[in-house]
Amino acid sequence: MLLLAPSILAGDLADLGTVCDQCEQGGADFLHVDVMDGHFVPNLTFGIPVVRALKQRTKLPLDVHLMVSNPGSLLDDYLDAGADWVSVHWEVATHLDRLVERIHRAGAKAGVALNPATGTEVLSEILPSLDFVLIMSVNPGFAGQSFLPYCLEKARRMSREVAEKNLDVIVAMDGGIDERNIGEVVSAGVRFCVAGSAVFGRPDPQAAMIDLRQQAIGVVS
Ligand code: DX5
Ligand code: ZN
């Protein structure tokens, strides 16, 4: 099964209600919400009130990707606002164990995001506590960047480790995924794909979601 999470950052930001409808009608599994703080990444996006409003507007679970340099101080507010799945970046999580525990205590699923240049080995100790690993296939900060092919090997390595240790951890990938490379992405063991421009950069986002799934068919059932 492939989980598809359109990144609303690439949607019409002046009409997020319609973006929610498009995701629901296109059969998305999640709404991927990119939270950027202007420090960890050079962009500023969705604050806590926006996440709260999205939660009221859509039935889809919210996959909140925290690209902030102080996840510890913002985490509880985003959980309270309705984040269902939350990923924090390894690069800024000094006490990762505590953050994961807080996410679980709130009843949410916990993930760790890795920048392209961060090796998968940094997660070897914490992996059994995680629900998912978000492998970035672009340097975070913006939608619409080109996919970094070297990240496929990281996905393969991560999937292998998860299988060898018999863990229940989903390998997710985020950045530059489109209908041309999604086959390779799922072949690398990724079962959760985030896609922004490949969905909302198309005239018909619903059709784009269906296309993405079609391209993955045969690789993943
Ligand atoms: C990048 C974000 C991604 C991005 C995805 O910093 O974390 O989620 O919005 O958009 P595309 O698919 O256009 O790279
Ligand atoms: Zn993201």
PDB file of C-alpha atoms and ligand atoms in Angstrom:
ATOM      1  CA  MET A   1       0.000   0.000   0.000  1.00  0.00           C
ATOM      2  CA  LEU A   2       1.241   3.483  -0.847  1.00  0.00           C
ATOM      3  CA  LEU A   3       0.436   6.409   1.400  1.00  0.00           C
ATOM      4  CA  LEU A   4       0.223   9.692  -0.500  1.00  0.00           C
ATOM      5  CA  ALA A   5       0.581  13.026   1.268  1.00  0.00           C
ATOM      6  CA  PRO A   6       0.217  16.118  -0.922  1.00  0.00           C
ATOM      7  CA  SER A   7       2.231  19.042   0.400  1.00  0.00           C
ATOM      8  CA  ILE A   8      -0.182  21.939   0.707  1.00  0.00           C
ATOM      9  CA  LEU A   9       2.722  24.387   0.497  1.00  0.00           C
ATOM     10  CA  ALA A  10       2.566  23.936  -3.269  1.00  0.00           C
ATOM     11  CA  GLY A  11      -1.206  24.547  -3.341  1.00  0.00           C
ATOM     12  CA  ASP A  12      -3.119  27.804  -3.561  1.00  0.00           C
ATOM     13  CA  LEU A  13      -2.221  29.379  -0.240  1.00  0.00           C
ATOM     14  CA  ALA A  14      -4.962  31.957  -0.639  1.00  0.00           C
ATOM     15  CA  ASP A  15      -7.542  29.169  -0.794  1.00  0.00           C
ATOM     16  CA  LEU A  16      -6.576  26.394   1.605  1.00  0.00           C
ATOM     17  CA  GLY A  17     -10.182  25.209   1.891  1.00  0.00           C
ATOM     18  CA  THR A  18     -10.143  24.273  -1.786  1.00  0.00           C
ATOM     19  CA  VAL A  19      -6.733  22.644  -1.315  1.00  0.00           C
ATOM     20  CA  CYS A  20      -8.300  20.426   1.390  1.00  0.00           C
ATOM     21  CA  ASP A  21     -11.157  19.505  -0.963  1.00  0.00           C
ATOM     22  CA  GLN A  22      -8.731  18.683  -3.777  1.00  0.00           C
ATOM     23  CA  CYS A  23      -6.779  16.353  -1.486  1.00  0.00           C
ATOM     24  CA  GLU A  24      -9.915  14.593  -0.279  1.00  0.00           C
ATOM     25  CA  GLN A  25     -11.308  14.200  -3.786  1.00  0.00           C
ATOM     26  CA  GLY A  26      -7.987  12.987  -5.156  1.00  0.00           C
ATOM     27  CA  GLY A  27      -7.819  10.199  -2.585  1.00  0.00           C
ATOM     28  CA  ALA A  28      -4.926  11.570  -0.536  1.00  0.00           C
ATOM     29  CA  ASP A  29      -4.113   9.757   2.695  1.00  0.00           C
ATOM     30  CA  PHE A  30      -2.823  12.834   4.505  1.00  0.00           C
ATOM     31  CA  LEU A  31      -2.355  16.548   4.205  1.00  0.00           C
ATOM     32  CA  HIS A  32       1.381  17.247   4.471  1.00  0.00           C
ATOM     33  CA  VAL A  33       1.849  20.519   6.325  1.00  0.00           C
ATOM     34  CA  ASP A  34       5.305  22.070   6.016  1.00  0.00           C
ATOM     35  CA  VAL A  35       6.029  24.203   9.054  1.00  0.00           C
ATOM     36  CA  MET A  36       9.007  26.499   8.415  1.00  0.00           C
ATOM     37  CA  ASP A  37      10.381  28.995  10.879  1.00  0.00           C
ATOM     38  CA  GLY A  38      12.787  31.215   8.930  1.00  0.00           C
ATOM     39  CA  HIS A  39      15.697  29.875  11.031  1.00  0.00           C
ATOM     40  CA  PHE A  40      16.130  26.187  10.365  1.00  0.00           C
ATOM     41  CA  VAL A  41      15.086  26.862   6.777  1.00  0.00           C
ATOM     42  CA  PRO A  42      14.991  30.126   4.844  1.00  0.00           C
ATOM     43  CA  ASN A  43      11.220  30.327   4.599  1.00  0.00           C
ATOM     44  CA  LEU A  44       8.233  30.996   6.873  1.00  0.00           C
ATOM     45  CA  THR A  45       4.997  29.122   6.482  1.00  0.00           C
ATOM     46  CA  PHE A  46       2.225  27.699   8.632  1.00  0.00           C
ATOM     47  CA  GLY A  47       1.700  28.733  12.239  1.00  0.00           C
ATOM     48  CA  ILE A  48      -0.304  26.968  14.915  1.00  0.00           C
ATOM     49  CA  PRO A  49      -3.627  28.744  14.144  1.00  0.00           C
ATOM     50  CA  VAL A  50      -3.407  27.626  10.521  1.00  0.00           C
ATOM     51  CA  VAL A  51      -2.957  24.000  11.572  1.00  0.00           C
ATOM     52  CA  ARG A  52      -5.918  24.344  13.931  1.00  0.00           C
ATOM     53  CA  ALA A  53      -8.050  25.734  11.092  1.00  0.00           C
ATOM     54  CA  LEU A  54      -6.999  22.943   8.729  1.00  0.00           C
ATOM     55  CA  LYS A  55      -7.919  20.375  11.350  1.00  0.00           C
ATOM     56  CA  GLN A  56     -11.446  21.760  11.460  1.00  0.00           C
ATOM     57  CA  ARG A  57     -11.711  21.962   7.688  1.00  0.00           C
ATOM     58  CA  THR A  58     -10.614  18.478   6.634  1.00  0.00           C
ATOM     59  CA  LYS A  59     -11.243  14.877   7.607  1.00  0.00           C
ATOM     60  CA  LEU A  60      -7.776  13.901   6.397  1.00  0.00           C
ATOM     61  CA  PRO A  61      -5.105  13.353   9.030  1.00  0.00           C
ATOM     62  CA  LEU A  62      -2.485  16.079   9.242  1.00  0.00           C
ATOM     63  CA  ASP A  63       1.123  15.094   8.680  1.00  0.00           C
ATOM     64  CA  VAL A  64       3.034  17.997  10.191  1.00  0.00           C
ATOM     65  CA  HIS A  65       6.664  18.342   9.098  1.00  0.00           C
ATOM     66  CA  LEU A  66       8.383  20.602  11.607  1.00  0.00           C
ATOM     67  CA  MET A  67      11.267  22.434   9.945  1.00  0.00           C
ATOM     68  CA  VAL A  68      12.002  24.577  12.957  1.00  0.00           C
ATOM     69  CA  SER A  69      15.169  25.021  14.973  1.00  0.00           C
ATOM     70  CA  ASN A  70      13.398  24.672  18.326  1.00  0.00           C
ATOM     71  CA  PRO A  71      11.010  21.725  17.943  1.00  0.00           C
ATOM     72  CA  GLY A  72      10.939  21.228  21.708  1.00  0.00           C
ATOM     73  CA  SER A  73       9.258  24.542  22.385  1.00  0.00           C
ATOM     74  CA  LEU A  74       6.707  24.350  19.554  1.00  0.00           C
ATOM     75  CA  LEU A  75       5.828  20.674  19.535  1.00  0.00           C
ATOM     76  CA  ASP A  76       3.068  20.620  22.141  1.00  0.00           C
ATOM     77  CA  ASP A  77       1.218  23.505  20.515  1.00  0.00           C
ATOM     78  CA  TYR A  78       1.225  21.794  17.114  1.00  0.00           C
ATOM     79  CA  LEU A  79       0.033  18.559  18.713  1.00  0.00           C
ATOM     80  CA  ASP A  80      -2.710  20.415  20.498  1.00  0.00           C
ATOM     81  CA  ALA A  81      -3.706  22.108  17.226  1.00  0.00           C
ATOM     82  CA  GLY A  82      -4.410  18.688  15.713  1.00  0.00           C
ATOM     83  CA  ALA A  83      -1.227  17.233  14.228  1.00  0.00           C
ATOM     84  CA  ASP A  84      -1.796  13.486  13.756  1.00  0.00           C
ATOM     85  CA  TRP A  85       1.650  12.572  12.484  1.00  0.00           C
ATOM     86  CA  VAL A  86       4.629  14.745  13.369  1.00  0.00           C
ATOM     87  CA  SER A  87       8.178  14.686  12.104  1.00  0.00           C
ATOM     88  CA  VAL A  88      11.019  16.566  13.754  1.00  0.00           C
ATOM     89  CA  HIS A  89      14.422  17.030  12.169  1.00  0.00           C
ATOM     90  CA  TRP A  90      17.281  15.003  13.580  1.00  0.00           C
ATOM     91  CA  GLU A  91      19.632  17.935  12.898  1.00  0.00           C
ATOM     92  CA  VAL A  92      17.979  20.105  15.562  1.00  0.00           C
ATOM     93  CA  ALA A  93      16.630  17.550  18.020  1.00  0.00           C
ATOM     94  CA  THR A  94      19.073  17.434  20.916  1.00  0.00           C
ATOM     95  CA  HIS A  95      16.845  15.217  23.050  1.00  0.00           C
ATOM     96  CA  LEU A  96      15.105  13.212  20.400  1.00  0.00           C
ATOM     97  CA  ASP A  97      13.918  10.561  22.842  1.00  0.00           C
ATOM     98  CA  ARG A  98      11.969  13.131  24.805  1.00  0.00           C
ATOM     99  CA  LEU A  99      10.366  14.613  21.691  1.00  0.00           C
ATOM    100  CA  VAL A 100       9.271  11.198  20.456  1.00  0.00           C
ATOM    101  CA  GLU A 101       7.830  10.411  23.855  1.00  0.00           C
ATOM    102  CA  ARG A 102       5.865  13.670  23.873  1.00  0.00           C
ATOM    103  CA  ILE A 103       4.449  12.961  20.425  1.00  0.00           C
ATOM    104  CA  HIS A 104       3.341   9.491  21.516  1.00  0.00           C
ATOM    105  CA  ARG A 105       1.876  10.744  24.773  1.00  0.00           C
ATOM    106  CA  ALA A 106      -0.351  13.066  22.709  1.00  0.00           C
ATOM    107  CA  GLY A 107      -1.585  10.036  20.747  1.00  0.00           C
ATOM    108  CA  ALA A 108       0.192  11.037  17.530  1.00  0.00           C
ATOM    109  CA  LYS A 109       2.619   9.131  15.307  1.00  0.00           C
ATOM    110  CA  ALA A 110       6.261  10.103  15.594  1.00  0.00           C
ATOM    111  CA  GLY A 111       8.721  10.512  12.762  1.00  0.00           C
ATOM    112  CA  VAL A 112      12.221  11.839  12.341  1.00  0.00           C
ATOM    113  CA  ALA A 113      13.195  13.761   9.227  1.00  0.00           C
ATOM    114  CA  LEU A 114      16.714  13.549   7.819  1.00  0.00           C
ATOM    115  CA  ASN A 115      18.274  16.202   5.611  1.00  0.00           C
ATOM    116  CA  PRO A 116      19.816  14.827   2.412  1.00  0.00           C
ATOM    117  CA  ALA A 117      23.351  15.004   3.820  1.00  0.00           C
ATOM    118  CA  THR A 118      22.464  13.265   7.093  1.00  0.00           C
ATOM    119  CA  GLY A 119      23.213   9.543   7.127  1.00  0.00           C
ATOM    120  CA  THR A 120      20.584   7.002   8.139  1.00  0.00           C
ATOM    121  CA  GLU A 121      22.920   5.495  10.751  1.00  0.00           C
ATOM    122  CA  VAL A 122      22.149   8.351  13.174  1.00  0.00           C
ATOM    123  CA  LEU A 123      18.753   6.705  13.774  1.00  0.00           C
ATOM    124  CA  SER A 124      19.968   3.224  14.612  1.00  0.00           C
ATOM    125  CA  GLU A 125      19.302   3.551  18.357  1.00  0.00           C
ATOM    126  CA  ILE A 126      15.940   5.312  18.173  1.00  0.00           C
ATOM    127  CA  LEU A 127      14.501   3.447  15.181  1.00  0.00           C
ATOM    128  CA  PRO A 128      12.394   0.953  17.214  1.00  0.00           C
ATOM    129  CA  SER A 129      10.580   3.878  18.904  1.00  0.00           C
ATOM    130  CA  LEU A 130       9.613   5.554  15.648  1.00  0.00           C
ATOM    131  CA  ASP A 131       6.519   5.191  13.485  1.00  0.00           C
ATOM    132  CA  PHE A 132       8.176   6.657  10.406  1.00  0.00           C
ATOM    133  CA  VAL A 133      11.369   8.104   9.012  1.00  0.00           C
ATOM    134  CA  LEU A 134      11.086  11.014   6.584  1.00  0.00           C
ATOM    135  CA  ILE A 135      14.002  10.973   4.172  1.00  0.00           C
ATOM    136  CA  MET A 136      14.368  14.369   2.550  1.00  0.00           C
ATOM    137  CA  SER A 137      15.143  14.187  -1.140  1.00  0.00           C
ATOM    138  CA  VAL A 138      15.658  17.964  -1.409  1.00  0.00           C
ATOM    139  CA  ASN A 139      17.247  20.381   1.018  1.00  0.00           C
ATOM    140  CA  PRO A 140      14.222  21.614   2.956  1.00  0.00           C
ATOM    141  CA  GLY A 141      12.879  25.127   2.567  1.00  0.00           C
ATOM    142  CA  PHE A 142      10.846  25.258  -0.620  1.00  0.00           C
ATOM    143  CA  ALA A 143       8.490  23.270  -2.791  1.00  0.00           C
ATOM    144  CA  GLY A 144       9.393  22.770  -6.441  1.00  0.00           C
ATOM    145  CA  GLN A 145      13.060  21.778  -6.067  1.00  0.00           C
ATOM    146  CA  SER A 146      14.725  18.982  -8.027  1.00  0.00           C
ATOM    147  CA  PHE A 147      14.860  15.474  -6.626  1.00  0.00           C
ATOM    148  CA  LEU A 148      18.317  14.448  -5.358  1.00  0.00           C
ATOM    149  CA  PRO A 149      18.837  10.915  -6.756  1.00  0.00           C
ATOM    150  CA  TYR A 150      21.505   9.989  -4.198  1.00  0.00           C
ATOM    151  CA  CYS A 151      18.765   9.901  -1.550  1.00  0.00           C
ATOM    152  CA  LEU A 152      17.355   6.735  -3.134  1.00  0.00           C
ATOM    153  CA  GLU A 153      20.273   4.766  -1.716  1.00  0.00           C
ATOM    154  CA  LYS A 154      19.423   6.130   1.748  1.00  0.00           C
ATOM    155  CA  ALA A 155      15.846   4.916   1.337  1.00  0.00           C
ATOM    156  CA  ARG A 156      17.097   1.475   0.303  1.00  0.00           C
ATOM    157  CA  ARG A 157      19.425   1.305   3.290  1.00  0.00           C
ATOM    158  CA  MET A 158      16.721   2.450   5.679  1.00  0.00           C
ATOM    159  CA  SER A 159      14.164  -0.027   4.299  1.00  0.00           C
ATOM    160  CA  ARG A 160      16.694  -2.832   4.579  1.00  0.00           C
ATOM    161  CA  GLU A 161      17.445  -1.970   8.195  1.00  0.00           C
ATOM    162  CA  VAL A 162      13.755  -1.808   9.068  1.00  0.00           C
ATOM    163  CA  ALA A 163      13.152  -5.203   7.455  1.00  0.00           C
ATOM    164  CA  GLU A 164      16.219  -6.831   9.008  1.00  0.00           C
ATOM    165  CA  LYS A 165      15.239  -5.651  12.469  1.00  0.00           C
ATOM    166  CA  ASN A 166      11.624  -6.600  11.788  1.00  0.00           C
ATOM    167  CA  LEU A 167      10.379  -3.147  12.805  1.00  0.00           C
ATOM    168  CA  ASP A 168       7.062  -1.485  12.155  1.00  0.00           C
ATOM    169  CA  VAL A 169       8.543   1.740  10.763  1.00  0.00           C
ATOM    170  CA  ILE A 170       7.331   3.373   7.558  1.00  0.00           C
ATOM    171  CA  VAL A 171       9.949   4.809   5.241  1.00  0.00           C
ATOM    172  CA  ALA A 172       8.716   8.130   3.856  1.00  0.00           C
ATOM    173  CA  MET A 173      10.294  10.440   1.303  1.00  0.00           C
ATOM    174  CA  ASP A 174       9.777  14.140   0.724  1.00  0.00           C
ATOM    175  CA  GLY A 175      10.939  16.503  -1.997  1.00  0.00           C
ATOM    176  CA  GLY A 176      10.889  16.545  -5.766  1.00  0.00           C
ATOM    177  CA  ILE A 177       8.800  13.387  -6.141  1.00  0.00           C
ATOM    178  CA  ASP A 178       6.848  13.318  -9.388  1.00  0.00           C
ATOM    179  CA  GLU A 179       5.224  10.860 -11.784  1.00  0.00           C
ATOM    180  CA  ARG A 180       8.587  10.174 -13.463  1.00  0.00           C
ATOM    181  CA  ASN A 181      10.547   9.169 -10.366  1.00  0.00           C
ATOM    182  CA  ILE A 182       7.847   7.790  -8.020  1.00  0.00           C
ATOM    183  CA  GLY A 183       8.388   4.268  -9.415  1.00  0.00           C
ATOM    184  CA  GLU A 184      12.032   4.357  -8.379  1.00  0.00           C
ATOM    185  CA  VAL A 185      11.111   5.862  -5.032  1.00  0.00           C
ATOM    186  CA  VAL A 186       8.736   3.033  -4.135  1.00  0.00           C
ATOM    187  CA  SER A 187      11.196   0.488  -5.530  1.00  0.00           C
ATOM    188  CA  ALA A 188      13.619   1.778  -2.913  1.00  0.00           C
ATOM    189  CA  GLY A 189      11.148   0.714  -0.215  1.00  0.00           C
ATOM    190  CA  VAL A 190       9.364   4.024   0.339  1.00  0.00           C
ATOM    191  CA  ARG A 191       5.721   3.516   1.301  1.00  0.00           C
ATOM    192  CA  PHE A 192       4.804   7.111   2.144  1.00  0.00           C
ATOM    193  CA  CYS A 193       5.335   9.744  -0.528  1.00  0.00           C
ATOM    194  CA  VAL A 194       5.017  13.479  -0.107  1.00  0.00           C
ATOM    195  CA  ALA A 195       4.401  15.417  -3.312  1.00  0.00           C
ATOM    196  CA  GLY A 196       3.865  19.143  -3.711  1.00  0.00           C
ATOM    197  CA  SER A 197       4.475  20.516  -7.198  1.00  0.00           C
ATOM    198  CA  ALA A 198       3.694  17.188  -8.854  1.00  0.00           C
ATOM    199  CA  VAL A 199       0.155  17.566  -7.468  1.00  0.00           C
ATOM    200  CA  PHE A 200      -0.585  21.281  -7.284  1.00  0.00           C
ATOM    201  CA  GLY A 201       1.606  22.370 -10.177  1.00  0.00           C
ATOM    202  CA  ARG A 202      -0.741  20.489 -12.466  1.00  0.00           C
ATOM    203  CA  PRO A 203      -3.995  21.951 -13.814  1.00  0.00           C
ATOM    204  CA  ASP A 204      -5.960  19.077 -12.237  1.00  0.00           C
ATOM    205  CA  PRO A 205      -4.504  18.124  -8.825  1.00  0.00           C
ATOM    206  CA  GLN A 206      -6.989  15.271  -8.343  1.00  0.00           C
ATOM    207  CA  ALA A 207      -5.897  13.673 -11.628  1.00  0.00           C
ATOM    208  CA  ALA A 208      -2.259  14.232 -10.653  1.00  0.00           C
ATOM    209  CA  MET A 209      -2.770  12.250  -7.427  1.00  0.00           C
ATOM    210  CA  ILE A 210      -4.345   9.395  -9.365  1.00  0.00           C
ATOM    211  CA  ASP A 211      -1.447   9.513 -11.868  1.00  0.00           C
ATOM    212  CA  LEU A 212       1.134   9.333  -9.115  1.00  0.00           C
ATOM    213  CA  ARG A 213      -0.522   6.243  -7.683  1.00  0.00           C
ATOM    214  CA  GLN A 214      -0.745   4.680 -11.136  1.00  0.00           C
ATOM    215  CA  GLN A 215       2.950   5.162 -11.699  1.00  0.00           C
ATOM    216  CA  ALA A 216       3.629   3.388  -8.422  1.00  0.00           C
ATOM    217  CA  ILE A 217       1.350   0.440  -9.290  1.00  0.00           C
ATOM    218  CA  GLY A 218       3.220  -2.715 -10.075  1.00  0.00           C
ATOM    219  CA  VAL A 219       6.009  -1.657  -7.785  1.00  0.00           C
ATOM    220  CA  VAL A 220       3.797  -1.567  -4.716  1.00  0.00           C
ATOM    221  CA  SER A 221       0.368  -3.135  -4.353  1.00  0.00           C
TER     222      SER A 221
HETATM  223  C1  DX5 B   1      10.481  20.959   1.373  1.00  0.00           C
HETATM  224  C2  DX5 B   1       9.181  20.464   1.948  1.00  0.00           C
HETATM  225  C3  DX5 B   1       8.442  19.551   1.017  1.00  0.00           C
HETATM  226  C4  DX5 B   1       7.973  20.230  -0.241  1.00  0.00           C
HETATM  227  C5  DX5 B   1       7.478  19.222  -1.228  1.00  0.00           C
HETATM  228  O1  DX5 B   1      11.126  21.746   2.279  1.00  0.00           O
HETATM  229  O2  DX5 B   1       9.405  19.773   3.148  1.00  0.00           O
HETATM  230  O3  DX5 B   1       7.377  18.918   1.682  1.00  0.00           O
HETATM  231  O4  DX5 B   1       6.963  21.153   0.031  1.00  0.00           O
HETATM  232  O5  DX5 B   1       7.203  19.847  -2.442  1.00  0.00           O
HETATM  233  P1  DX5 B   1       7.770  19.287  -3.824  1.00  0.00           P
HETATM  234  O6  DX5 B   1       7.140  17.936  -4.011  1.00  0.00           O
HETATM  235  O7  DX5 B   1       7.344  20.299  -4.825  1.00  0.00           O
HETATM  236  O8  DX5 B   1       9.270  19.176  -3.686  1.00  0.00           O
HETATM  237 ZN    ZN B   2       7.774  18.448   3.900  1.00  0.00          ZN
END
